[in-house]
Coordinates of C-alpha atoms and ligand atoms in Angstrom, one line a residue:
M372 CA -6.1 -27.3 20.5
A373 CA -5.0 -24.5 23.5
R374 CA -3.4 -22.1 22.1
G375 CA 0.5 -22.0 22.6
T376 CA 0.5 -25.4 24.1
V377 CA 2.5 -27.2 21.1
R378 CA 5.8 -25.6 21.0
P379 CA 8.9 -27.8 19.2
A380 CA 11.1 -25.2 18.4
R381 CA 11.1 -23.8 22.2
D382 CA 12.3 -20.7 23.2
L383 CA 13.7 -21.0 19.5
C384 CA 9.6 -20.2 18.3
S385 CA 8.8 -17.3 16.2
D386 CA 4.7 -18.5 16.9
C387 CA 3.9 -18.7 13.2
G388 CA 1.4 -20.9 14.3
L389 CA 1.1 -24.1 12.6
C390 CA 1.3 -25.9 16.1
D391 CA -2.2 -24.8 16.7
S392 CA -3.5 -26.1 13.1
R393 CA -4.2 -30.1 12.5
W394 CA -0.7 -29.6 10.4
V395 CA 1.3 -29.8 13.9
A396 CA 1.7 -33.5 12.5
Y397 CA 4.6 -32.1 10.2
V398 CA 6.6 -30.2 12.5
R399 CA 9.6 -32.1 12.6
R400 CA 9.9 -31.4 8.8
A401 CA 7.8 -28.3 8.4
C402 CA 9.3 -25.6 11.2
A403 CA 11.8 -23.0 9.7
F404 CA 14.4 -23.3 13.9
I405 CA 14.4 -27.0 13.7
T406 CA 14.8 -28.0 10.0
Q407 CA 16.5 -25.6 7.7
Q408 CA 16.2 -26.1 3.9
F409 CA 16.2 -23.0 1.9
E410 CA 17.6 -25.1 -1.0
T411 CA 14.2 -27.8 -0.9
I412 CA 12.4 -25.3 -0.5
E413 CA 13.6 -22.7 -3.3
A414 CA 13.1 -25.5 -5.7
R415 CA 9.6 -26.2 -4.9
A416 CA 8.5 -22.8 -5.3
H417 CA 10.5 -21.4 -7.7
G418 CA 11.8 -25.1 -9.6
R419 CA 15.4 -24.6 -8.7
S420 CA 17.3 -22.8 -5.6
R421 CA 19.3 -19.7 -5.8
D422 CA 22.8 -19.0 -7.6
Q423 CA 25.3 -18.5 -5.0
D424 CA 27.8 -17.2 -7.6
N425 CA 25.6 -14.7 -8.9
E426 CA 25.8 -11.5 -6.1
D427 CA 22.0 -10.7 -6.7
E428 CA 20.7 -14.1 -5.8
L429 CA 22.9 -14.7 -3.0
Y430 CA 21.9 -11.7 -1.6
F431 CA 18.3 -11.6 -2.7
G432 CA 17.5 -15.1 -3.8
V433 CA 15.8 -16.9 -6.7
F434 CA 14.4 -14.1 -9.1
Q435 CA 12.9 -12.8 -12.0
R436 CA 12.2 -9.4 -12.0
M437 CA 13.1 -6.9 -9.5
L438 CA 11.3 -2.5 -9.9
C439 CA 11.0 -0.3 -6.9
A440 CA 7.2 0.9 -6.9
Q441 CA 4.6 2.6 -5.4
L442 CA 0.6 2.9 -6.1
A443 CA 0.1 6.1 -7.6
S444 CA -3.3 6.6 -5.3
P445 CA -0.8 5.2 -2.3
I446 CA -4.2 3.1 0.6
E447 CA -4.6 5.7 3.2
G448 CA -3.4 4.3 6.9
A449 CA -1.8 1.2 4.8
Q450 CA 2.3 0.7 6.5
W451 CA 3.5 2.3 2.6
T452 CA 1.3 3.1 -0.2
G453 CA -1.0 -0.3 0.7
I454 CA 0.7 -2.0 -2.4
V455 CA 0.1 -5.5 -0.7
S456 CA -3.2 -4.6 0.2
T457 CA -4.3 -3.5 -3.0
L458 CA -2.9 -7.4 -4.6
G459 CA -5.3 -8.7 -1.6
V460 CA -8.1 -6.7 -2.7
K461 CA -7.9 -7.5 -6.6
A462 CA -6.3 -10.7 -5.9
L463 CA -9.8 -11.5 -4.0
E464 CA -11.9 -9.3 -6.4
S465 CA -10.6 -10.6 -10.2
G466 CA -11.3 -14.1 -8.9
L467 CA -8.4 -15.7 -8.8
V468 CA -8.5 -16.3 -5.4
D469 CA -11.1 -17.9 -3.1
A470 CA -10.0 -16.1 0.0
V471 CA -6.1 -13.9 2.1
L472 CA -4.5 -14.8 5.1
C473 CA -3.8 -11.4 6.4
V474 CA -3.0 -10.0 9.7
Q475 CA -6.0 -8.2 10.9
Q476 CA -5.5 -5.9 14.4
S477 CA -7.3 -6.4 17.8
P478 CA -10.2 -4.3 18.8
D479 CA -8.3 -3.1 22.1
D480 CA -5.1 -3.0 20.9
R481 CA -3.1 -1.7 17.3
F482 CA 0.0 -4.1 17.2
T483 CA -2.1 -7.3 18.5
P484 CA -2.0 -8.6 15.8
V485 CA -5.5 -10.8 15.3
P486 CA -4.6 -13.4 11.8
V487 CA -7.8 -14.1 9.8
L488 CA -8.8 -15.9 6.4
A489 CA -10.8 -12.5 4.4
R490 CA -12.8 -13.1 1.6
T491 CA -13.9 -10.0 1.2
P492 CA -11.9 -6.4 -0.3
Q493 CA -13.3 -4.7 3.9
E494 CA -11.3 -8.2 5.1
V495 CA -8.2 -7.2 3.4
L496 CA -8.1 -3.9 3.8
A497 CA -8.8 -4.4 7.7
A498 CA -5.7 -5.6 7.3
R499 CA -3.2 -3.0 6.3
V500 CA -0.8 -1.9 8.0
N501 CA 2.5 -3.9 9.5
K502 CA 1.4 -5.1 13.3
P503 CA 5.5 -5.4 14.4
T504 CA 4.8 -8.7 16.0
L505 CA 5.0 -12.3 16.3
S506 CA 1.9 -13.6 14.7
N507 CA 0.7 -16.6 14.2
N508 CA -0.6 -16.6 10.7
L509 CA -0.7 -20.1 10.4
S510 CA -3.0 -21.1 12.6
V511 CA -5.8 -19.8 10.8
L512 CA -5.1 -23.0 8.4
E513 CA -7.4 -25.0 10.9
Q514 CA -10.0 -23.0 9.5
L515 CA -10.1 -24.7 5.7
P516 CA -10.9 -28.3 5.8
G517 CA -15.0 -27.4 5.0
S518 CA -14.7 -23.6 4.0
G519 CA -15.4 -24.1 0.7
I520 CA -11.4 -22.6 -0.1
E521 CA -9.8 -24.2 -2.8
R522 CA -7.4 -20.8 -3.8
L523 CA -5.9 -18.9 -1.3
L524 CA -3.4 -16.0 -0.9
V525 CA -1.0 -16.1 2.0
I526 CA 0.1 -12.5 2.3
G527 CA 3.4 -13.6 5.2
V528 CA 6.8 -13.0 6.3
G529 CA 9.7 -15.6 6.0
C530 CA 9.2 -18.3 9.1
Q531 CA 5.2 -18.1 8.1
T532 CA 5.9 -18.8 4.9
Q533 CA 9.1 -21.5 4.9
A534 CA 6.6 -23.8 7.4
L535 CA 3.7 -23.3 4.9
R536 CA 5.7 -24.3 2.0
A537 CA 6.8 -27.3 3.2
V538 CA 3.0 -28.1 3.9
Q539 CA 1.5 -27.1 1.4
D540 CA 0.5 -30.0 -1.0
S541 CA -1.0 -31.5 2.5
L542 CA -3.4 -28.2 2.5
G543 CA -6.0 -30.0 -0.1
L544 CA -5.9 -26.8 -2.0
K545 CA -6.0 -26.3 -5.9
Q546 CA -4.4 -22.9 -6.3
L547 CA -1.6 -21.5 -3.9
Y548 CA -0.3 -18.0 -3.9
V549 CA 2.2 -16.8 -1.3
L550 CA 3.2 -13.0 -1.3
G551 CA 5.6 -12.1 1.3
M552 CA 7.4 -9.0 3.2
P553 CA 11.5 -9.2 4.4
C554 CA 11.5 -9.5 7.9
V555 CA 13.8 -9.0 10.9
D556 CA 14.2 -8.0 14.7
N557 CA 10.9 -9.4 14.7
V558 CA 9.8 -9.1 19.0
S559 CA 6.7 -10.4 21.4
R560 CA 4.3 -7.5 22.3
E561 CA 6.2 -7.1 25.8
G562 CA 8.9 -6.9 23.4
L563 CA 7.8 -3.8 21.2
Q564 CA 7.0 -2.0 24.2
T565 CA 10.4 -2.0 25.9
F566 CA 11.6 -0.8 22.8
L567 CA 9.3 1.9 22.4
D568 CA 9.4 3.5 25.7
S569 CA 13.1 3.4 24.5
T570 CA 13.0 5.0 22.0
S571 CA 10.1 6.7 21.1
R572 CA 9.8 10.4 23.0
S573 CA 5.6 9.8 23.6
P574 CA 5.4 5.5 23.1
E575 CA 2.0 5.3 24.4
T576 CA 0.8 7.4 20.9
V577 CA 2.9 5.7 18.3
V578 CA 0.2 4.2 16.4
H579 CA 3.4 3.8 13.2
Y580 CA 6.8 3.0 12.7
E581 CA 9.1 2.0 10.2
F582 CA 13.3 1.6 9.9
M583 CA 13.5 3.8 6.8
Q584 CA 16.7 3.9 4.2
D585 CA 18.0 7.1 6.0
F586 CA 19.0 5.5 8.7
R587 CA 16.3 7.0 11.0
I588 CA 13.1 5.1 12.5
H589 CA 10.6 7.4 11.8
F590 CA 7.3 7.5 14.1
R591 CA 3.8 8.4 13.6
H592 CA 1.8 9.2 16.9
S593 CA -1.5 9.3 17.1
D594 CA -2.1 13.6 16.6
G595 CA -0.2 13.3 13.5
S596 CA 3.1 14.3 14.8
T597 CA 6.0 12.6 13.0
E598 CA 9.7 12.2 15.4
T599 CA 12.8 10.8 13.5
V600 CA 15.1 9.0 15.8
P601 CA 18.8 8.3 14.2
F602 CA 19.5 4.5 14.1
F603 CA 22.9 4.9 15.5
G604 CA 21.5 6.5 18.8
L605 CA 19.3 3.8 20.1
D606 CA 20.1 2.1 23.0
T607 CA 21.6 -0.8 22.0
P608 CA 22.4 -2.7 25.1
R609 CA 18.9 -2.7 26.5
L610 CA 17.4 -3.4 22.9
K611 CA 19.7 -6.4 22.7
E612 CA 17.5 -8.2 24.7
V613 CA 14.4 -6.8 23.3
F614 CA 14.3 -8.5 19.8
A615 CA 13.0 -12.6 20.2
P616 CA 15.8 -15.4 19.9
S617 CA 13.6 -17.0 16.7
C618 CA 14.7 -13.6 15.0
L619 CA 18.2 -13.9 16.4
S620 CA 18.3 -16.9 14.8
C621 CA 16.8 -16.2 11.7
F622 CA 18.7 -15.7 8.0
D623 CA 14.9 -15.7 6.2
Y624 CA 15.3 -11.8 6.1
V625 CA 14.2 -11.7 2.1
N626 CA 11.5 -14.1 2.3
A627 CA 12.8 -16.4 -0.4
S628 CA 10.4 -19.6 -1.1
A629 CA 7.6 -15.8 -1.7
D630 CA 6.3 -15.6 -5.1
L631 CA 6.5 -11.9 -4.7
V632 CA 8.0 -9.5 -2.3
V633 CA 7.2 -6.5 -1.5
G634 CA 9.2 -4.3 0.8
Y635 CA 11.3 -0.8 1.0
M636 CA 15.0 -2.5 2.3
G637 CA 16.0 -2.0 -1.9
A638 CA 14.5 0.5 -2.8
P639 CA 15.5 4.2 -2.6
Y640 CA 14.0 6.7 0.6
Q641 CA 10.4 6.0 0.3
W642 CA 9.8 4.0 -2.6
Q643 CA 9.0 -0.5 -2.1
W644 CA 11.1 -2.5 -3.9
V645 CA 9.5 -5.6 -5.8
V646 CA 10.6 -8.6 -6.2
V647 CA 9.2 -11.2 -8.3
R648 CA 10.5 -14.8 -8.1
N649 CA 8.6 -17.2 -10.0
D650 CA 5.1 -17.4 -13.1
R651 CA 2.7 -16.9 -9.8
G652 CA 4.4 -14.1 -8.3
Q653 CA 3.7 -12.0 -11.6
E654 CA 1.1 -13.4 -12.5
L655 CA 0.5 -11.5 -8.7
L656 CA 2.1 -8.4 -10.0
D657 CA -0.2 -8.1 -13.2
L658 CA -2.9 -7.5 -10.7
V659 CA -1.7 -4.4 -9.6
E660 CA 0.9 -3.0 -12.2
S661 CA -0.8 -0.9 -14.2
E662 CA -1.2 1.4 -11.0
L663 CA 2.2 1.8 -10.2
N664 CA 5.1 4.2 -10.5
T665 CA 7.8 2.4 -11.1
Q666 CA 11.4 2.9 -12.0
P667 CA 14.6 0.8 -12.3
V668 CA 15.8 -0.6 -8.9
M669 CA 20.0 0.5 -7.8
S670 CA 23.0 0.6 -6.0
S671 CA 25.4 3.3 -4.9
G672 CA 27.6 3.7 -1.6
Q673 CA 29.9 1.4 -0.2
R674 CA 28.8 -0.7 2.9
A675 CA 31.3 -2.7 3.9
Q676 CA 33.6 -0.5 6.5
A677 CA 29.9 0.7 7.6
V678 CA 29.1 -3.2 8.6
Q679 CA 32.3 -3.9 10.4
Q680 CA 32.2 -1.3 12.3
G681 CA 28.9 -1.8 13.5
I682 CA 29.9 -5.2 13.7
D683 CA 32.3 -4.3 16.9
A684 CA 30.1 -1.3 18.0
Y685 CA 26.7 -3.5 18.6
D686 CA 29.5 -6.0 20.5
K687 CA 30.7 -3.4 22.8
A688 CA 26.7 -2.2 23.1
L689 CA 28.2 1.4 22.5
R690 CA 25.4 3.6 22.9
L691 CA 26.6 7.0 21.3
P692 CA 25.1 10.5 22.3
R693 CA 22.5 11.7 20.5
W694 CA 23.9 14.6 19.0
L695 CA 26.7 12.3 18.1
A696 CA 23.9 9.6 16.5
E697 CA 22.9 12.5 14.6
L698 CA 25.5 13.5 12.6
V699 CA 26.4 10.1 11.9
G700 CA 23.0 9.6 11.1
V701 CA 23.1 12.8 8.4
L702 CA 27.0 11.4 7.5
V703 CA 25.9 7.9 6.4
N704 CA 22.7 9.7 5.2
R705 CA 24.5 11.4 2.6
V706 CA 27.9 9.1 1.5
G707 CA 26.7 5.4 2.6
P708 CA 25.0 2.7 0.9
K709 CA 21.7 3.1 -1.0
G710 CA 19.2 1.1 -2.7
L711 CA 20.3 -3.0 -3.0
E712 CA 23.5 -1.5 -1.0
Y713 CA 22.0 -0.3 1.6
A714 CA 19.8 -3.7 1.5
R715 CA 22.9 -5.6 1.7
F716 CA 24.1 -4.0 4.5
S717 CA 21.4 -4.8 6.1
I718 CA 21.4 -8.3 5.6
D719 CA 25.4 -8.2 6.4
S720 CA 24.7 -6.7 9.8
H721 CA 21.7 -9.2 10.7
F722 CA 23.8 -12.0 9.6
T723 CA 27.1 -11.6 11.3
R724 CA 25.1 -10.7 14.3
N725 CA 22.9 -13.9 14.1
V726 CA 25.9 -16.5 13.3
T727 CA 27.6 -14.6 16.5
W728 CA 24.2 -15.2 18.4
L729 CA 24.1 -18.7 17.6
Q730 CA 27.1 -18.9 17.7
R731 CA 26.9 -17.5 21.9
N732 CA 23.6 -19.4 23.1
H733 CA 23.1 -22.6 20.2
P734 CA 26.4 -23.6 19.4
D735 CA 25.7 -27.0 18.6
K736 CA 22.6 -25.7 16.1
V737 CA 25.7 -23.4 14.4
A738 CA 26.3 -26.1 11.8
A739 CA 22.4 -27.4 10.4
H740 CA 20.8 -24.5 11.2
V741 CA 23.3 -21.3 9.2
P742 CA 22.1 -21.7 5.2
A743 CA 25.0 -21.9 2.9
F744 CA 24.3 -18.3 1.6
A745 CA 24.6 -17.0 4.7
R746 CA 28.0 -18.6 5.4
K747 CA 29.4 -17.0 2.0
I748 CA 28.1 -13.3 3.0
V749 CA 28.8 -13.9 6.6
S750 CA 32.2 -15.3 5.4
R751 CA 33.0 -11.8 4.6
Y752 CA 34.0 -9.7 7.9
R753 CA 35.7 -10.8 10.9
L754 CA 33.2 -11.6 13.5
P755 CA 33.6 -11.1 17.1
K756 CA 34.6 -14.4 19.7
P757 CA 31.3 -17.0 19.7
Ligands
FAD434 P1 0.1 -2.8 3.6 O1 -0.8 -2.6 2.2 O2 -0.4 -1.8 4.7 O3 -0.1 -4.4 4.1 C1 0.2 -4.7 5.5 C2 0.4 -6.2 5.3 O4 1.3 -6.7 6.4 C3 -0.6 -6.9 5.7 O5 -1.9 -7.8 4.4 C4 -1.1 -7.6 7.0 O6 -2.0 -8.5 6.7 C5 0.7 -7.9 6.7 N1 1.6 -7.9 7.8 C6 1.1 -7.1 9.5 N2 1.5 -7.2 10.6 C7 2.1 -8.6 10.5 C8 2.8 -10.2 10.6 N3 3.1 -9.9 12.2 N4 3.5 -11.6 10.6 C9 3.0 -10.9 8.8 N5 2.3 -10.4 8.3 C10 1.6 -9.3 9.0 N6 10.6 -4.7 5.1 C11 11.5 -4.6 4.9 O7 12.3 -3.8 3.2 N7 13.3 -5.0 5.6 C12 12.5 -5.3 6.8 O8 12.9 -5.2 7.5 C13 10.9 -5.6 7.1 N8 10.1 -5.4 8.2 C14 9.3 -6.0 8.3 C15 8.4 -6.9 9.6 C16 7.4 -7.3 9.6 C17 6.4 -8.0 11.0 C18 7.2 -6.8 8.8 C19 5.1 -7.6 9.0 C20 6.8 -6.3 7.6 C21 8.0 -6.1 7.5 N9 8.8 -5.4 6.4 C22 10.0 -4.8 5.9 C23 7.6 -4.4 4.9 C24 7.5 -3.3 5.0 O9 7.5 -2.8 6.1 C25 5.4 -3.4 4.7 O10 5.1 -4.2 5.0 C26 5.8 -3.4 3.3 O11 6.4 -3.4 2.1 C27 4.0 -3.3 2.2 O12 3.9 -2.2 2.7 P2 2.4 -2.2 2.0 O13 1.4 -0.7 2.4 O14 2.3 -2.5 0.6 O15 1.8 -3.0 3.3
SF4_435 FE1 5.5 -24.5 15.4 FE2 6.1 -22.0 13.9 FE3 7.0 -22.3 16.6 FE4 8.0 -24.4 14.6 S1 8.3 -21.6 14.9 S2 7.3 -24.4 17.2 S3 6.1 -24.4 13.2 S4 4.5 -22.5 16.3
SF4_436 FE1 10.1 -14.8 11.7 FE2 12.8 -14.5 10.6 FE3 10.9 -11.9 10.6 FE4 11.2 -13.2 13.0 S1 13.2 -12.1 11.8 S2 8.9 -12.6 13.0 S3 11.8 -15.3 12.4 S4 10.8 -14.1 9.4

């Protein structure tokens, strides 16, 4: 089947890749943008859905443990310290799995994703670092039949995990492990170029970037130099059109149905955030835990006022002059939300924006598509008129 010919979610499709495999047959009930089913897939993965009366579960989903971590010997060229790649390597070396679904890059373009079923540690390491664009990861499920793979580790973001969970019983696997990453504001390859052109001083030399917990975007360039830009100085009027419609209607920021989640948003500056959701997640973490520096999760600051101000400013598409953006950035970094409160700040900001976007662009989908936990979170704020 030619890639991209079938896309029942139409403009909301995140190109998760399911429709490029034989499992397209399940698309109506598997696609995250056609059937919202957080409670079902959380229950399937963890034995229960999240307790919405528990503030931590309301925001971060079902979990057994949360911690902050760094690989004691970071992997050169990884997105952060390389916990995810190390886990993939160890899962293969220990025989826990036969293959790892991960995302390498095109030989022609560092930011064009190439999903693979990696069978060797070298192939997993070649997938290190984010390709910050929509990636059709599940297309490689098509290679499973006849491959001899019985135990699989899938590394991916929330929309990919949701579709995977919906079809996992029909994959013919003996065991499936899911290592998820949080994800928000993803873009097409063209959208990424607009973002880089409008934000970096030298878009053509950017080799790595991350939105960090100090409220700045950190770019690394091919000559080794770094550049940081305050969130508050972004060209909002231009960037409003850049994010993919799938991501403007996504509520799976924290990858609710993964076994283990590795990101950064709930950890202090320069630490990774690890969420163990179930026993399989702990089994994965056991592979690397002795190689990690760890500390408990922390939380400080108050997010609510900043979130409300951000909602209003985003809606008016305000762009602050650079000097003011720098000043606001310094102030917010000094007194603003940190650790888990930073994660809640980011979740509140994105969920309120996404509900508003859906109300304006797909009003018929709001009732079924916005999960109950997101409704509860969003009800704490005053949204712009639809
Ligand atoms: P590495 O060892 O460098 O491994 C990175 C892994 O990412 C690789 O295994 C690769 O297969 C996989 N990957 C790369 N590109 C993609 C892609 N497009 N789709 C699926 N998988 C991919 N964390 C947050 O806390 N908040 C965020 O908002 C956030 N947004 C993210 C958006 C994207 C598109 C991605 C891929 C990740 C995001 N993360 C986010 C996770 C974070 O940036 C790091 O990837 C994570 O902390 C792991 O770092 P690492 O050094 O251990 O990973
Ligand atoms: Fe198909 Fe995935 Fe797109 Fe949904 S998001 S239409 S399942 S490729
Ligand atoms: Fe998928 Fe959501 Fe990430 Fe977009 S923001 S790529 S829809 S997980």
